[in-house]
Structure formats: C-alpha cells, structure tokens
Short mmCIF file of C-alpha atoms in Angstrom, two decimals:
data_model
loop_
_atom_site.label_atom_id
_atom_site.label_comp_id
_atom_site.label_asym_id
_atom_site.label_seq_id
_atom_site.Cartn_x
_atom_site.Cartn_y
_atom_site.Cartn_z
CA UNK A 1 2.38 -2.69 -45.25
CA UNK A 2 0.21 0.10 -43.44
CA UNK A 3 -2.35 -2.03 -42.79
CA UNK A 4 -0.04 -5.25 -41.36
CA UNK A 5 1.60 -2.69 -39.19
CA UNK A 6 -2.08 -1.29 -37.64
CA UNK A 7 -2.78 -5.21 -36.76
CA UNK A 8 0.35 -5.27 -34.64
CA UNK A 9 -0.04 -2.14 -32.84
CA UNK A 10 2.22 -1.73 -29.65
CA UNK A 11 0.26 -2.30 -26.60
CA UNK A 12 0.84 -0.68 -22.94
CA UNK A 13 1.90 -3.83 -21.34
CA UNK A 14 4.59 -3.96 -24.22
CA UNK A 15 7.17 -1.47 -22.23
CA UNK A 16 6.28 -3.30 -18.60
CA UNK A 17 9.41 -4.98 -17.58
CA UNK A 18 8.52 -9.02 -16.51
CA UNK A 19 8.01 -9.41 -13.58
CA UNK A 20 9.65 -11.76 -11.53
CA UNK A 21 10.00 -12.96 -7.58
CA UNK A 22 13.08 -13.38 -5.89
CA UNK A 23 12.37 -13.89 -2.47
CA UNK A 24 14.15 -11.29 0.10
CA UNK A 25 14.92 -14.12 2.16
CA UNK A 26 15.29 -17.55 0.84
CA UNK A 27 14.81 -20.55 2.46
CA UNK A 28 14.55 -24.68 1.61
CA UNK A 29 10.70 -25.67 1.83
CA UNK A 30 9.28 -29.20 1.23
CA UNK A 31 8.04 -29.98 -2.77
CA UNK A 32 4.57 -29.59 -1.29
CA UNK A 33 4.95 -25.77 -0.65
CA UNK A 34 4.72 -23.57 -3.27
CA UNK A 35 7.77 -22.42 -4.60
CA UNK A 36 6.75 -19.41 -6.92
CA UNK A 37 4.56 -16.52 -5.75
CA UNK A 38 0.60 -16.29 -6.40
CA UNK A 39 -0.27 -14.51 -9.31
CA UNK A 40 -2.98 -13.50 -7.50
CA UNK A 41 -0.87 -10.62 -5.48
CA UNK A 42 0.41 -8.49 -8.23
CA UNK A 43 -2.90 -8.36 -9.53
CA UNK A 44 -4.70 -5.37 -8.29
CA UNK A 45 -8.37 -6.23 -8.60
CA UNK A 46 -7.42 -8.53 -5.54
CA UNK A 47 -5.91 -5.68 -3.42
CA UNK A 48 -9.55 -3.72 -4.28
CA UNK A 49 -11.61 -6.60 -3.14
CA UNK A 50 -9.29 -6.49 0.00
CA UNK A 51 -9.96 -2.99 0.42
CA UNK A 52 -13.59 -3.40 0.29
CA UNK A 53 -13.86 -5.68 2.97
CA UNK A 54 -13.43 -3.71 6.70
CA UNK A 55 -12.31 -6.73 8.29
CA UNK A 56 -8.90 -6.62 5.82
CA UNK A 57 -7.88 -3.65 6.48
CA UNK A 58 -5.14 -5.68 8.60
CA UNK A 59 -4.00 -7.37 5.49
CA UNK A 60 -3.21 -4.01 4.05
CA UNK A 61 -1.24 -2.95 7.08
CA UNK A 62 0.52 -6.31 7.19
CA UNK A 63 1.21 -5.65 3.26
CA UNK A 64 1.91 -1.98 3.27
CA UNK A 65 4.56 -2.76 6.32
CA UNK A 66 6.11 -5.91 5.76
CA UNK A 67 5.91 -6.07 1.85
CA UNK A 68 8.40 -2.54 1.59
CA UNK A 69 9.42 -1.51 -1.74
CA UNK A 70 7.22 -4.46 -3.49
CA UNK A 71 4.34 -3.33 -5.69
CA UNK A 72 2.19 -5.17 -3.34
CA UNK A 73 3.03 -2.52 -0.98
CA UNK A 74 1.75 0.18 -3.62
CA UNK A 75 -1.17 -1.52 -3.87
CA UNK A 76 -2.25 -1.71 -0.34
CA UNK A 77 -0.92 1.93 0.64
CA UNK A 78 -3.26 2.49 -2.37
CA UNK A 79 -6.66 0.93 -0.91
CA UNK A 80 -5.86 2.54 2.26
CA UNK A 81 -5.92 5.90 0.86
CA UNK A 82 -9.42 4.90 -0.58
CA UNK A 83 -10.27 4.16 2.92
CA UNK A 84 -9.68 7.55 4.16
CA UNK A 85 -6.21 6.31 6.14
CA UNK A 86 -3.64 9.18 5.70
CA UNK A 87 0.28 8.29 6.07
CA UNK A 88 1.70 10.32 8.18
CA UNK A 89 5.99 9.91 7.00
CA UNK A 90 7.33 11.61 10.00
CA UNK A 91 5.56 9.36 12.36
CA UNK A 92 5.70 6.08 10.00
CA UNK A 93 2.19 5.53 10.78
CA UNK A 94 -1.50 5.71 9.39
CA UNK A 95 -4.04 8.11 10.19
CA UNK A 96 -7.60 8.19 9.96
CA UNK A 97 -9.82 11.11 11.12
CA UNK A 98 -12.18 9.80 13.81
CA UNK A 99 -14.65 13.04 13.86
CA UNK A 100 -13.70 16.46 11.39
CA UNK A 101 -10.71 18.28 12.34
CA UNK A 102 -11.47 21.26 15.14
CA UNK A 103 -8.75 23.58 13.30
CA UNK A 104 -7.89 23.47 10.16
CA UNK A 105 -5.37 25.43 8.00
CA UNK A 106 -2.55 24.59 5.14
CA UNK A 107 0.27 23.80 7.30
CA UNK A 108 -1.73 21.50 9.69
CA UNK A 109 -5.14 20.48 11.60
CA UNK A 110 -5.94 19.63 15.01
CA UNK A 111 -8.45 17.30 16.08
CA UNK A 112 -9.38 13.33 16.73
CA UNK A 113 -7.40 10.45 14.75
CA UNK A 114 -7.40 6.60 14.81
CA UNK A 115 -4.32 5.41 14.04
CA UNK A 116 -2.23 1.98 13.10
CA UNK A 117 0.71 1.28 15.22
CA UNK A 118 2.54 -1.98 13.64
CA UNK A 119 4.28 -2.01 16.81
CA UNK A 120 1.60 -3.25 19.06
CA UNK A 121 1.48 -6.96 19.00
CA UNK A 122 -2.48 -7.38 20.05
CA UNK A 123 -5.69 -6.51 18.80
CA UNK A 124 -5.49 -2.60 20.55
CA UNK A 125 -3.03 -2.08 17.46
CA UNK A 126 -5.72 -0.64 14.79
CA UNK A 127 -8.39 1.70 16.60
CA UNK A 128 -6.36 3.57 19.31
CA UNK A 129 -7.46 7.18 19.34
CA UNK A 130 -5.78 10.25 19.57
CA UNK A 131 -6.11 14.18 19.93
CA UNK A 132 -3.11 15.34 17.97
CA UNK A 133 -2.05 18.60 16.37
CA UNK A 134 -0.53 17.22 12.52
CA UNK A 135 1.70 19.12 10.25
CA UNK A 136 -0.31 18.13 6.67
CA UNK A 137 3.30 19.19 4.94
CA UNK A 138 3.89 15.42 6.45
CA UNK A 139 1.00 13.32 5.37
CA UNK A 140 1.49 11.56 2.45
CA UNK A 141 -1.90 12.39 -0.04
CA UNK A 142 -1.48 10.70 -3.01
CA UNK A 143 0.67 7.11 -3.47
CA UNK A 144 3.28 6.43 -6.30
CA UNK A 145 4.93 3.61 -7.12
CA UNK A 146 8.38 3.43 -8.80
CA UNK A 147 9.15 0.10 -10.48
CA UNK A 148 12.83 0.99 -10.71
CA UNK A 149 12.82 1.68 -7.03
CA UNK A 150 11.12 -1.35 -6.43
CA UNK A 151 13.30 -3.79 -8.50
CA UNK A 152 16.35 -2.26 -6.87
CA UNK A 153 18.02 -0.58 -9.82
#
C-alpha cells in the first residue's frame, strides 16, 4: 500500500486552482476570432522571452497597465523588475535610474531617472528623463502576486 501511495505522490500543481478566462468586458466577435485566451500568456517562459528583448519592454507596460489584477500583470511587473525598472506606487509610474543616484540614504535618493508615463499617447512616453528627489519607502522592490486577489474572491 506504501509503495502504490509513493507512485501517486501529490504534485505542486495539485493545490493550483484552474484557471480560467472570463473576459472583463465581453463582446460578440465573428467564429473566425478566437474566442478563448492563448495559452501562451499565462505561461511565464513567454513573459521572460518578452523581457529579454529591449524593443518589448512596451508590451510589458501595455501588460503591467492594462492587464490589472491578471497574473499577466505579475508577470510583466516581474520582467520589469529584472530590467532594473522600479515602481514607484505613489506616482503610479516606473522608474529606471539613468546614471547612479548623487545622494543616497534609506528613506530616499536623488539623482537622474527615465521613466514610463502610460499617459502620453506617442513615442516620448518611455525615455523621458528626470532629476527627481524619491522617497524609496515608495518604490515597490520586490513583486507578489495574489491569486485570490486576482480571481476576485
């Protein structure tokens, strides 16, 4: 019995709840369109090879911003971490250090950022610099995901 019960050990995936798309806003589409998400999107070696490439990085902003509470939005706030990009949750908007910080200390650092402002319709969005003084209490270091949050329960 021992031994039957070692061949069916539980696995991690085993206590993942199924995931399933209901879209935030439904609409009728023709037959042709697809009608269920990709696969492809909740699978994160497809956000990394996203993050790799430089010219994505819009992808992940697009994601991060218009895919809230989704664990596609995770995934990209996730490769733009790897990428250096700090959230900054006062502002609601990335950072990325253009040179080192002038002043540094534990409540904040002063020097040159390039930043992401989803506002901005044109190409200027990604790449505007700025000289700012930042409160670090307010950037956002690490990213975690909440399934439950996500799922709306």
């Amino acid at each position: 019995m021992l031994e039957a019960a070692y061949h069916r050990l539980p696995q991690p995936k085993d206590s993942e709840r199924a995931k399933t798309y209901i879209p935030r806003h439904p609409s009728v589409t023709p037959a042709s369109y697809p009608q269920i998400q990709a696969p492809i999107v909740t699978n994160p070696a497809f956000w990394e090879r996203l993050g790799s490439d430089t010219l994505s990085t819009d992808m992940l902003f697009f994601a991060f911003y218009y895919q809230q509470n989704s664990y596609q939005q995770y995934l990209a706030a996730k490769e733009l971490k790897k990428q250096s990009w700090r959230f900054h949750r006062k502002y609601n908007t990335w950072f990325q250090r253009h040179v080192e910080p002038q002043v540094t200390t534990d409540e904040y650092e002063r020097g040159s950022y390039v930043y992401f402002d989803f506002h901005l319709a044109d190409d200027g969005a990604k790449g505007s610099r700025m000289t700012s003084h930042l409160n670090t209490t307010s950037l956002r270091m690490n990213c975690q995901y909440s399934q439950t949050r996500a799922l709306g329960a």
